[in-house]
Coordinates of C-alpha atoms in Angstrom, one line a residue:
Chain A
X8 CA 0.0 0.0 0.0
X9 CA 1.6 3.2 -1.1
X10 CA 0.7 6.6 0.0
X11 CA 1.8 9.5 -2.4
X12 CA 2.4 13.1 -1.7
X13 CA -1.1 14.2 -2.6
X14 CA -2.6 11.6 -0.3
X15 CA -0.4 12.8 2.6
X16 CA -1.7 16.3 2.0
X17 CA -5.3 15.0 2.0
X18 CA -4.8 13.1 5.2
X19 CA -3.1 16.1 6.9
X20 CA -6.2 18.2 6.0
X21 CA -8.5 15.5 7.4
X22 CA -6.5 15.4 10.6
X23 CA -6.3 19.2 10.8
X24 CA -2.5 19.1 10.9
X25 CA -0.1 21.6 9.3
X26 CA 2.8 19.6 7.7
X27 CA 5.9 21.3 6.4
X28 CA 6.3 20.9 2.6
X29 CA 9.8 19.6 3.2
X30 CA 8.6 16.8 5.4
X31 CA 5.8 15.5 3.1
X32 CA 8.0 13.0 1.3
X33 CA 9.2 11.4 4.5
X34 CA 5.6 11.2 5.8
X35 CA 4.7 9.5 2.5
X36 CA 7.5 6.9 2.9
X37 CA 6.8 6.2 6.6
X38 CA 3.0 6.1 6.3
X39 CA 3.4 3.7 3.3
X40 CA 5.7 1.4 5.4
X41 CA 3.3 1.4 8.3
X42 CA 0.4 0.5 6.0
X43 CA 2.6 -2.3 4.5
X44 CA 3.1 -3.7 8.0
X45 CA -0.7 -3.4 8.6
X46 CA -1.4 -5.2 5.4
X47 CA -0.3 -8.5 6.9
X48 CA -3.8 -8.7 8.4
X49 CA -5.2 -9.3 4.9
X50 CA -3.6 -12.8 4.8
X51 CA -6.2 -14.0 7.4
X52 CA -9.7 -14.8 6.6
X53 CA -11.9 -13.1 9.2
X54 CA -15.3 -13.9 7.7
X55 CA -17.8 -14.4 10.5
X56 CA -15.5 -13.1 13.3
X57 CA -17.2 -10.6 15.6
X58 CA -15.2 -7.4 15.9
X59 CA -13.8 -6.8 19.4
X60 CA -13.9 -3.2 20.6
X61 CA -13.4 -3.8 24.3
X62 CA -11.8 -6.6 26.3
X63 CA -15.0 -7.4 28.2
X64 CA -17.8 -6.6 25.6
X65 CA -19.6 -4.8 28.3
X66 CA -22.2 -2.1 27.9
X67 CA -21.9 1.4 29.2
X68 CA -22.6 1.7 32.9
X69 CA -25.2 4.3 33.8
X70 CA -25.3 6.4 37.0
X71 CA -28.0 8.2 38.8
X72 CA -28.8 11.6 37.3
X73 CA -27.5 13.7 40.2
X74 CA -25.1 16.6 40.5
X75 CA -21.6 15.2 41.0
X76 CA -19.5 18.2 40.1
X77 CA -19.5 21.9 40.7
X78 CA -18.9 24.8 38.4
X79 CA -15.2 25.7 38.1
X80 CA -15.5 27.9 35.0
X81 CA -12.9 30.3 36.1
X82 CA -10.3 27.7 36.9
X83 CA -10.8 26.0 33.6
X84 CA -10.9 29.2 31.6
X85 CA -7.7 30.4 33.2
X86 CA -5.9 27.7 31.1
X87 CA -7.1 29.1 27.8
X88 CA -4.8 31.1 25.5
X89 CA -7.4 33.9 25.1
X90 CA -10.7 34.6 26.9
X91 CA -13.0 37.5 27.3
X92 CA -16.1 37.9 29.6
X93 CA -16.3 34.2 30.2
X94 CA -15.9 33.3 26.5
X95 CA -13.1 31.6 24.6
X96 CA -11.7 33.8 21.9
X97 CA -10.7 32.5 18.5
X98 CA -9.8 34.3 15.2
X99 CA -12.8 35.9 13.5
X100 CA -15.0 33.4 11.7
X101 CA -17.5 35.8 10.1
X102 CA -16.6 39.2 8.6
Chain B
X29 CA 25.6 7.4 55.6
X30 CA 22.0 6.3 55.1
X31 CA 21.2 4.0 52.2
X32 CA 17.5 4.5 51.8
X33 CA 17.7 4.1 48.1
X34 CA 18.7 0.5 48.4
X35 CA 15.5 -0.2 50.2
X36 CA 12.2 -1.4 48.7
X37 CA 8.9 0.3 49.3
X38 CA 8.0 -2.5 51.6
X39 CA 11.1 -1.9 53.7
X40 CA 10.7 1.9 53.7
X41 CA 7.1 1.5 54.7
X42 CA 8.1 -0.7 57.7
X43 CA 10.8 1.9 58.7
X44 CA 8.3 4.7 58.5
X45 CA 5.7 2.8 60.5
X46 CA 8.3 2.0 63.2
X47 CA 9.4 5.6 63.4
X48 CA 13.0 4.7 62.3
X49 CA 12.9 7.4 59.6
X50 CA 10.5 10.3 59.0
X51 CA 8.8 10.9 55.7
X52 CA 10.4 14.4 55.5
X53 CA 13.9 12.8 55.9
X54 CA 13.1 10.2 53.3
X55 CA 11.6 12.7 50.8
X56 CA 14.5 15.1 51.2
X57 CA 16.9 12.1 50.7
X58 CA 15.3 11.2 47.3
X59 CA 14.9 14.9 46.3
X60 CA 18.7 15.2 46.8
X61 CA 19.3 12.0 44.8
X62 CA 17.3 13.5 42.0
X63 CA 19.2 16.8 42.2
X64 CA 22.6 15.1 42.2
X65 CA 21.9 12.4 39.6
X66 CA 19.2 13.3 37.2
X67 CA 21.4 15.4 34.9
X68 CA 22.9 12.1 33.7
X69 CA 19.4 10.6 32.9
X70 CA 16.8 13.3 32.3
X71 CA 14.2 11.1 33.9
X72 CA 12.1 13.9 35.5
X73 CA 10.2 16.7 33.7
X74 CA 9.1 18.3 36.9
X75 CA 10.4 17.9 40.5
X76 CA 7.9 19.1 43.2
X77 CA 10.3 19.9 46.0
X78 CA 8.1 22.2 48.0
X79 CA 4.9 20.2 47.6
X80 CA 6.6 16.9 48.3
X81 CA 8.1 18.2 51.6
X82 CA 4.7 19.6 52.6
X83 CA 3.0 16.3 51.8
X84 CA 5.7 14.5 53.7
X85 CA 5.2 16.6 56.8
X86 CA 1.5 15.8 56.6
X87 CA 2.2 12.1 56.3
X88 CA 4.6 12.4 59.4
X89 CA 1.6 13.8 61.4
X90 CA -0.5 10.8 60.3
X91 CA 2.2 8.4 61.2
X92 CA 2.6 9.9 64.6
X93 CA -1.2 9.7 65.2
X94 CA -1.0 6.0 64.5
X95 CA -3.0 3.6 62.3
X96 CA -1.7 5.3 59.1
X97 CA -2.1 3.2 55.9
X98 CA 1.0 1.2 54.9
X99 CA 2.2 3.5 52.1
X100 CA 2.0 6.7 54.3
X101 CA 5.0 8.8 53.8
X102 CA 6.6 6.7 51.0
X103 CA 7.8 9.1 48.2
X104 CA 7.2 8.0 44.6
X105 CA 7.2 9.6 41.2
X106 CA 4.2 9.8 38.7
X107 CA 4.5 9.5 35.0
X108 CA 3.8 12.9 33.5
X109 CA 0.6 11.5 31.8
X110 CA -1.3 11.7 35.1
X111 CA -3.0 15.0 35.8
X112 CA -1.8 16.5 39.0
X113 CA -3.7 19.4 40.6
X114 CA -1.6 22.6 40.5
X115 CA 1.4 20.8 38.9
X116 CA 2.4 21.0 35.3
X117 CA 1.2 18.0 33.3
X118 CA 2.8 17.9 29.9
X119 CA 2.6 14.4 28.6
X120 CA 6.1 15.3 27.3
X121 CA 4.5 17.4 24.5
X122 CA 5.1 21.0 23.5
X123 CA 1.3 21.0 23.2
X124 CA 0.9 20.8 27.0
X125 CA 4.2 22.5 28.0
X126 CA 2.1 25.3 29.5
X127 CA -0.6 23.1 31.0
X128 CA -1.1 23.1 34.8
X129 CA -3.8 20.6 35.5
X130 CA -6.8 21.9 37.5
X131 CA -7.5 18.4 39.0
X132 CA -5.9 15.1 40.0
X133 CA -6.2 11.8 38.1
X134 CA -7.9 9.1 40.2
X135 CA -4.6 7.2 40.5
X136 CA -3.0 10.4 42.0
X137 CA -6.1 11.0 44.3
X138 CA -5.8 7.4 45.5
X139 CA -2.1 7.7 46.2
X140 CA -2.5 11.0 47.9
X141 CA -5.3 9.6 50.1
X142 CA -3.0 6.7 51.1
X143 CA -0.4 9.3 52.3
X144 CA 2.0 8.7 49.4
X145 CA 4.3 11.6 48.6
X146 CA 4.8 12.8 45.0
X147 CA 8.4 13.6 44.3
X148 CA 7.7 14.8 40.8
X149 CA 6.6 13.9 37.3
X150 CA 8.7 11.7 35.0
X151 CA 9.7 12.0 31.4
X152 CA 8.1 9.8 28.8
X153 CA 7.5 9.5 25.0
X154 CA 5.3 12.3 23.8
X155 CA 1.7 11.3 24.5
X156 CA 3.0 7.8 25.4
X157 CA 3.8 7.1 21.7
X158 CA 7.2 5.4 21.5
X159 CA 9.3 2.5 22.8
X160 CA 12.5 4.4 23.6
X161 CA 11.6 7.6 25.3
X162 CA 13.2 9.5 22.4
X163 CA 10.0 11.3 21.3
X164 CA 9.8 13.5 24.4
X165 CA 9.6 17.3 23.8
X166 CA 12.0 17.5 26.8
X167 CA 14.7 15.3 25.3
X168 CA 15.4 11.6 25.6
X169 CA 15.9 9.7 28.8
X170 CA 19.0 7.6 29.3
X171 CA 19.2 4.1 30.7
X172 CA 21.0 4.0 34.0
X173 CA 22.7 0.7 33.1
X174 CA 24.4 2.3 30.1
X175 CA 23.7 5.9 29.4
X176 CA 24.4 5.4 25.7
X177 CA 21.3 3.2 25.5
X178 CA 17.5 3.9 25.8
X179 CA 15.5 3.1 28.9
X180 CA 12.6 1.8 26.7
X181 CA 9.3 3.5 26.5
X182 CA 6.9 5.0 26.7
X183 CA 7.3 5.2 30.5
X184 CA 11.1 5.5 30.2
X185 CA 11.4 8.3 32.8
X186 CA 9.6 6.3 35.5
X187 CA 11.8 3.2 34.6
X188 CA 15.1 5.1 34.6
X189 CA 14.2 7.0 37.9
X190 CA 13.4 3.8 39.8
X191 CA 16.3 1.8 38.2
X192 CA 18.7 4.6 39.4
X193 CA 16.9 4.6 42.7
X194 CA 16.0 8.3 42.4
X195 CA 12.6 7.2 43.5
X196 CA 11.7 3.9 45.3
X197 CA 8.8 3.3 42.9
X198 CA 6.8 5.1 40.1
X199 CA 3.6 4.9 38.2
X200 CA 3.4 4.3 34.5
X201 CA 0.9 3.5 31.8
X202 CA 0.9 0.6 29.3
X203 CA -1.0 0.8 26.0
X204 CA 1.2 -1.7 24.0
X205 CA 4.0 -2.5 26.4
X206 CA 4.9 0.9 27.9
X207 CA 5.4 -0.4 31.4
X208 CA 6.7 -4.0 30.7
X209 CA 9.2 -3.1 28.0
X210 CA 11.0 -0.3 29.9
X211 CA 10.8 -2.4 33.1
X212 CA 12.6 -5.1 31.2
X213 CA 15.2 -2.8 29.7
X214 CA 15.9 -1.1 33.1
X215 CA 15.8 -4.3 35.3
X216 CA 12.6 -3.5 37.2
X217 CA 9.4 -5.2 38.2
X218 CA 6.7 -3.8 36.0
X219 CA 3.0 -4.5 36.4
X220 CA 0.2 -3.8 33.9
X221 CA -3.1 -4.8 35.5
X222 CA -6.2 -6.1 33.7
X223 CA -7.8 -3.4 31.5
X224 CA -10.3 -1.6 33.7
X225 CA -8.7 -2.6 37.0
X226 CA -7.3 0.9 37.6
X227 CA -9.2 4.0 36.7
X228 CA -8.1 6.0 33.6
X229 CA -9.7 9.2 34.8
X230 CA -7.2 12.0 34.5
X231 CA -4.7 9.9 32.6
X232 CA -4.2 11.6 29.3
X233 CA -5.8 9.3 26.7
X234 CA -3.8 7.7 23.9
X235 CA -5.8 4.6 22.9
X236 CA -8.7 4.3 25.3
X237 CA -9.5 0.7 24.7
X238 CA -5.9 -0.3 25.5
X239 CA -4.6 2.2 28.1
X240 CA -4.0 0.9 31.6
X241 CA -2.1 2.4 34.5
X242 CA 0.4 0.3 36.5
X243 CA 3.6 0.4 38.5
X244 CA 7.4 0.3 38.4
X245 CA 8.9 -1.2 41.5
X246 CA 11.9 -3.1 42.7
X247 CA 9.9 -6.1 43.9
X248 CA 6.6 -7.9 43.2
X249 CA 5.7 -7.3 46.9
X250 CA 6.0 -3.5 46.3
X251 CA 3.8 -3.8 43.2
X252 CA 1.1 -5.6 45.4
X253 CA 1.2 -2.7 47.9
X254 CA 0.8 -0.1 45.2
X255 CA -1.9 -2.0 43.3
X256 CA -3.9 -2.3 46.5
X257 CA -4.1 1.5 46.6
X258 CA -4.5 2.2 42.9
X259 CA -7.2 -0.3 42.0
X260 CA -11.0 -0.2 42.0
X261 CA -14.2 1.1 40.5
X262 CA -14.3 4.8 39.7
X263 CA -17.5 6.5 38.9
X264 CA -15.5 8.9 36.8
X265 CA -14.3 6.2 34.4
X266 CA -17.1 4.2 33.0
X267 CA -14.6 1.5 31.8
X268 CA -13.2 0.9 35.2
X269 CA -14.5 -2.5 36.4
X270 CA -16.9 -3.0 39.3
X271 CA -15.1 -6.0 40.9
X272 CA -13.9 -6.4 44.4
X273 CA -10.2 -5.4 45.0
X274 CA -8.5 -8.2 47.0
X275 CA -5.5 -7.6 49.2
X276 CA -2.8 -8.3 46.7
X277 CA -0.3 -9.1 49.4
X278 CA -2.1 -12.0 51.0
X279 CA -1.4 -14.5 48.2
X280 CA 2.3 -13.8 47.7
X281 CA 3.7 -16.7 49.7
X282 CA 1.7 -19.5 48.2
X283 CA 4.1 -22.2 46.8
X284 CA 4.1 -22.9 43.1
X285 CA 3.8 -26.7 43.1
X286 CA 1.7 -27.7 40.2
X287 CA 1.5 -24.3 38.6
X288 CA 1.1 -24.7 34.9
X289 CA 3.3 -22.3 32.9
X290 CA 2.6 -22.0 29.2
X291 CA 5.4 -21.3 26.8
X292 CA 4.1 -20.0 23.5
X293 CA 6.4 -21.2 20.7
X294 CA 5.8 -18.0 18.8
X295 CA 7.7 -16.0 21.6
X296 CA 10.9 -18.0 21.0
X297 CA 11.2 -17.6 17.3
X298 CA 14.0 -16.2 15.1
X299 CA 13.2 -12.6 16.1
X300 CA 14.5 -13.2 19.7
X301 CA 18.2 -12.5 20.6
X302 CA 19.7 -15.9 21.4
X303 CA 21.4 -14.7 24.6
X304 CA 18.1 -13.2 25.8
X305 CA 16.4 -16.5 25.1
X306 CA 19.0 -18.3 27.3
X307 CA 18.3 -15.9 30.2
X308 CA 14.5 -16.5 29.8
X309 CA 15.1 -20.3 29.6
X310 CA 17.1 -20.2 32.8
X311 CA 14.3 -18.3 34.6
X312 CA 11.8 -21.0 33.4
X313 CA 14.2 -23.7 34.7
X314 CA 14.1 -21.9 38.1
X315 CA 10.3 -22.2 38.1
X316 CA 10.6 -25.9 37.3
X317 CA 12.7 -26.3 40.4
X318 CA 10.0 -24.6 42.4
X319 CA 7.6 -27.3 41.2
X320 CA 5.9 -25.7 38.3
X321 CA 4.9 -27.7 35.2
X322 CA 5.9 -26.4 31.8
X323 CA 3.4 -26.7 29.0
X324 CA 4.1 -25.9 25.3
X325 CA 1.4 -23.8 23.9
X326 CA 0.7 -21.8 20.7
X327 CA -0.7 -18.3 20.2
X328 CA -1.1 -18.8 16.4
X329 CA -2.3 -15.2 15.7
X330 CA 0.3 -13.4 17.7
X331 CA 2.3 -12.3 14.6
X332 CA -0.8 -10.2 13.8
X333 CA -0.7 -8.2 17.0
X334 CA 1.6 -5.5 15.8
X335 CA -0.3 -4.9 12.5
X336 CA -3.7 -4.8 14.3
X337 CA -2.3 -2.6 17.0
X338 CA -1.0 -0.1 14.5
X339 CA -4.6 0.3 13.2
X340 CA -6.5 0.4 16.5
X341 CA -4.1 2.5 18.5
X342 CA -3.6 5.3 15.9
X343 CA -7.4 5.3 15.1
X344 CA -8.2 5.9 18.8
X345 CA -5.3 8.4 19.2
X346 CA -6.5 10.4 16.2
X347 CA -9.9 10.7 17.8
X348 CA -8.5 11.4 21.4
X349 CA -6.0 14.0 20.2
X350 CA -8.6 15.9 18.3
X351 CA -9.3 17.8 21.5
X352 CA -6.0 19.6 21.2
X353 CA -7.0 22.5 19.0
X354 CA -5.5 25.6 20.6
X355 CA -8.8 26.9 21.9
X356 CA -9.4 25.9 25.6
X357 CA -6.0 24.9 26.8
X358 CA -2.5 24.0 25.6
X359 CA -0.4 25.4 22.8
X360 CA -1.7 28.0 20.4
X361 CA 0.4 29.2 17.4
X362 CA 1.3 32.8 17.0
X363 CA -0.7 35.2 14.8
X364 CA -3.2 32.8 13.3
X365 CA -4.7 34.2 10.1
X366 CA -8.0 32.5 10.5
X367 CA -9.6 29.7 12.6
X368 CA -8.5 26.9 10.3
X369 CA -5.0 28.2 10.2
X370 CA -5.0 28.3 14.0
X371 CA -6.1 24.7 14.3
X372 CA -3.7 23.4 11.8
X373 CA -0.6 25.3 12.9
X374 CA -1.3 24.9 16.6
X375 CA -1.5 21.1 16.0
X376 CA 1.3 21.1 13.5
X377 CA 3.7 23.0 15.7
X378 CA 2.5 21.5 19.1
X379 CA 2.8 17.8 18.2
X380 CA 6.1 16.0 17.4
X381 CA 6.8 13.8 14.4
X382 CA 5.7 10.4 15.8
X383 CA 2.5 11.8 17.2
X384 CA 1.7 13.4 13.9
X385 CA 2.5 10.1 12.1
X386 CA 0.1 8.2 14.3
X387 CA -2.7 10.8 14.0
X388 CA -2.4 10.6 10.3
X389 CA -2.5 6.8 10.2
X390 CA -5.6 7.0 12.4
X391 CA -7.3 9.6 10.2
X392 CA -6.5 7.5 7.1
X393 CA -7.8 4.2 8.4
X394 CA -11.0 5.8 9.7
X395 CA -11.6 7.8 6.5
X396 CA -14.5 7.1 4.2
X397 CA -14.0 3.9 2.2
X398 CA -11.2 2.5 4.3
X399 CA -13.0 1.8 7.6
X400 CA -13.9 -1.8 6.8
X401 CA -10.6 -2.7 5.3
X402 CA -8.6 -1.4 8.3
X403 CA -10.4 -0.6 11.5
X404 CA -13.1 -3.4 11.3
X405 CA -10.5 -5.9 10.1
X406 CA -8.2 -5.0 13.0
X407 CA -11.0 -5.4 15.5
X408 CA -11.7 -8.9 14.0
X409 CA -8.0 -9.8 14.3
X410 CA -8.1 -8.5 17.9
X411 CA -10.8 -11.0 18.6
X412 CA -8.7 -13.8 17.1
X413 CA -5.7 -12.8 19.3
X414 CA -7.9 -12.6 22.4
X415 CA -9.4 -16.1 21.6
X416 CA -5.9 -17.5 21.3
X417 CA -5.3 -16.5 24.9
X418 CA -8.7 -17.8 26.0
X419 CA -7.8 -21.2 24.6
X420 CA -4.3 -21.1 26.2
X421 CA -5.7 -20.3 29.7
X422 CA -7.9 -23.4 29.4
X423 CA -4.6 -25.4 29.7
X424 CA -2.3 -23.2 31.7
X425 CA -2.3 -20.8 34.7
X426 CA 0.2 -18.2 33.4
X427 CA 2.1 -17.6 30.2
X428 CA 5.8 -16.8 30.2
X429 CA 8.3 -15.6 27.6
X430 CA 10.7 -12.7 27.0
X431 CA 9.3 -9.2 27.5
X432 CA 11.3 -7.7 24.7
X433 CA 13.2 -9.3 21.8
X434 CA 16.5 -7.7 22.8
X435 CA 18.2 -5.7 25.6
X436 CA 18.3 -1.9 25.6
X437 CA 19.4 -0.5 22.2
X438 CA 21.6 2.5 21.5
X439 CA 20.1 5.9 21.5
X440 CA 19.3 6.9 17.9
X441 CA 19.6 3.4 16.6
X442 CA 15.9 3.0 15.7
X443 CA 14.7 6.6 15.9
X444 CA 14.6 7.0 12.1
X445 CA 12.9 3.8 11.5
X446 CA 9.4 3.6 13.0
X447 CA 8.8 0.0 11.9
X448 CA 11.8 -1.4 13.7
X449 CA 10.8 0.7 16.8
X450 CA 7.3 -0.8 16.7
X451 CA 8.7 -4.3 16.7
X452 CA 10.3 -3.7 20.1
X453 CA 6.8 -4.3 21.5
X454 CA 6.2 -7.5 19.5
X455 CA 5.8 -9.7 22.7
X456 CA 3.8 -7.2 24.8
X457 CA 1.2 -5.8 22.4
X458 CA -1.1 -8.9 22.2
X459 CA -1.6 -8.7 26.0
X460 CA -3.1 -5.1 25.6
X461 CA -5.3 -6.2 22.7
X462 CA -6.7 -8.9 24.9
X463 CA -6.9 -6.7 28.0
X464 CA -5.0 -9.2 30.1
X465 CA -2.7 -8.4 33.1
X466 CA 1.0 -8.8 32.6
X467 CA 4.3 -8.3 34.3
X468 CA 8.0 -8.0 33.5
X469 CA 10.4 -9.4 36.1
X470 CA 14.2 -9.0 36.1
X471 CA 15.7 -12.3 35.1
X472 CA 19.3 -11.6 34.4
X473 CA 21.8 -9.7 32.2
X474 CA 23.2 -9.9 28.7
X475 CA 26.4 -7.8 28.2
X476 CA 25.6 -5.9 31.4
X477 CA 22.1 -5.0 30.3
X478 CA 19.0 -6.3 32.1
X479 CA 16.6 -8.9 30.6
X480 CA 12.9 -9.2 31.6
X481 CA 10.8 -12.2 31.9
X482 CA 7.2 -11.5 30.9
X483 CA 4.5 -13.2 32.9
X484 CA 0.9 -12.9 31.6
X485 CA -2.1 -14.0 33.6
X486 CA -5.8 -14.5 33.0
X487 CA -8.3 -11.6 33.6
X488 CA -8.1 -10.2 37.1
X489 CA -5.5 -12.7 38.2
X490 CA -3.1 -10.0 39.4
X491 CA -2.9 -11.8 42.7
X492 CA -1.6 -15.0 41.1
X493 CA 0.8 -13.0 38.8
X494 CA 2.3 -11.2 41.8
X495 CA 2.6 -14.5 43.7
X496 CA 4.4 -16.1 40.7
X497 CA 6.8 -13.1 40.5
X498 CA 7.4 -12.9 44.2
X499 CA 8.3 -16.6 44.5
X500 CA 10.9 -16.1 41.8
X501 CA 12.3 -13.1 43.6
X502 CA 12.6 -15.1 46.8
X503 CA 14.9 -17.5 44.9
X504 CA 16.9 -15.0 42.8
X505 CA 18.4 -11.6 43.4
X506 CA 18.3 -10.0 39.9
X507 CA 15.7 -7.5 41.1
X508 CA 18.2 -6.3 43.8
X509 CA 20.9 -5.2 41.3
X510 CA 21.5 -1.5 41.1
X511 CA 23.5 0.1 38.3
X512 CA 27.0 0.9 39.4
X513 CA 27.0 4.6 38.8
X514 CA 23.9 4.9 41.1
X515 CA 24.7 2.4 43.8

């Protein structure tokens, strides 16, 4: 399985990652190698095998709908790069 | 001259309980050891001198008052993947270099409640992605047995710190071998419990269906003490398991007559260093002497564990790491020209190479048209791997083999070749896919570098694993060895 430069750019866009132009070829090579490794799976017939997403195949545990936490808005917002009046600031989206 | 660093957690706990040493003395002793030695290793990202001494003073009060829990006053280190209230929690990434956690991980809360003192936060591979600790934003960690070699990863800082006795014990996390492999390469006892045994709350997520917290200690007895405190159901982690936590120390002294040890033929194939194989075989011979029965078994799909893992783990990581967007916390790039530019550059600049590689693999295998061929296929393979273990545990009590195919490798040797790095975890990954508990126990040396014996147990059989490891440690002293430069 070979990943070319255009595909690397497409994947980077999907993953919302800026990748330096100079590094794209090495990503293409490494990602291709990893997918070659992964391709060993294709040698096995898995027809009828139930996919396993969790070691115990358990269902989500539910809890009582009660208050378990308190409001710490100021503590949490203090961690943000930019805030104003209790809001997170990001670059302008609408002109 | 005191030699507290040569003592195990069990021994230090007894000394604290008997009033032979105070927690403040002990904590200062280890803080001094870190100060005087860590420039050779780079095993800590943050040292919490002031807080540690304050915690130690509190623990001394509790010890004086009597009836203090066993670990009261014992200083340990936490891997920098665990959120610690008021203390920088970086996950060894530039992305979180400025992040001071506003809350404690449950593991940290539990340790705190037991009176355990936190010396600091240990170095690791960035977001726990790596097998050599070379992907850390804060630079690599060196192996105390030979500082030209790696300590393993991803919990390399915890492993190096305990191996050099800069801390009597440390926490770690294991997604594909990140406790067992560095424990093997640094000559320590490493324990990865059953998936869900220990809460993942506040442990920065890499691959949520595989991640599990555990310990680095000198002895199995110490691991039992730590696991007693760490384990249990946590309402804050819906995947933590509602199952009684036994006292893991009570079973340690049971004899091993009739214990059935399975040796998977796949773990002794051509990929294994012949000298490492000899050490592992000698350890197994020791078990035979103790009355254990050796059974040849097969885990026929084990060669597929690395391929399946490198679909499942990156897929989960690409989803988990999407939260790092430069908006609410963490790194934000300078002068973003618009929102999309901010996301892309914050992530592009904040994440290192290996993390970006794994996010991209994950994004690819989950993208439209590829899901069935990769993710679903990998989950089916995961079932086959898990079924192999189920069949094996019908016949045997524990499974043994090497933890890693070789001893510690040279710094830089594999850093440009992701595939050869990934294969360092060839014997450990299947255990995570199945969710089983596993350990690595020091079993000897090859060219002066430690070799680990991997012991895998059935679900929630940590007690038996610890018993099996402890009995070996009663008959051998590999786990007592300290690297010369730090003795």
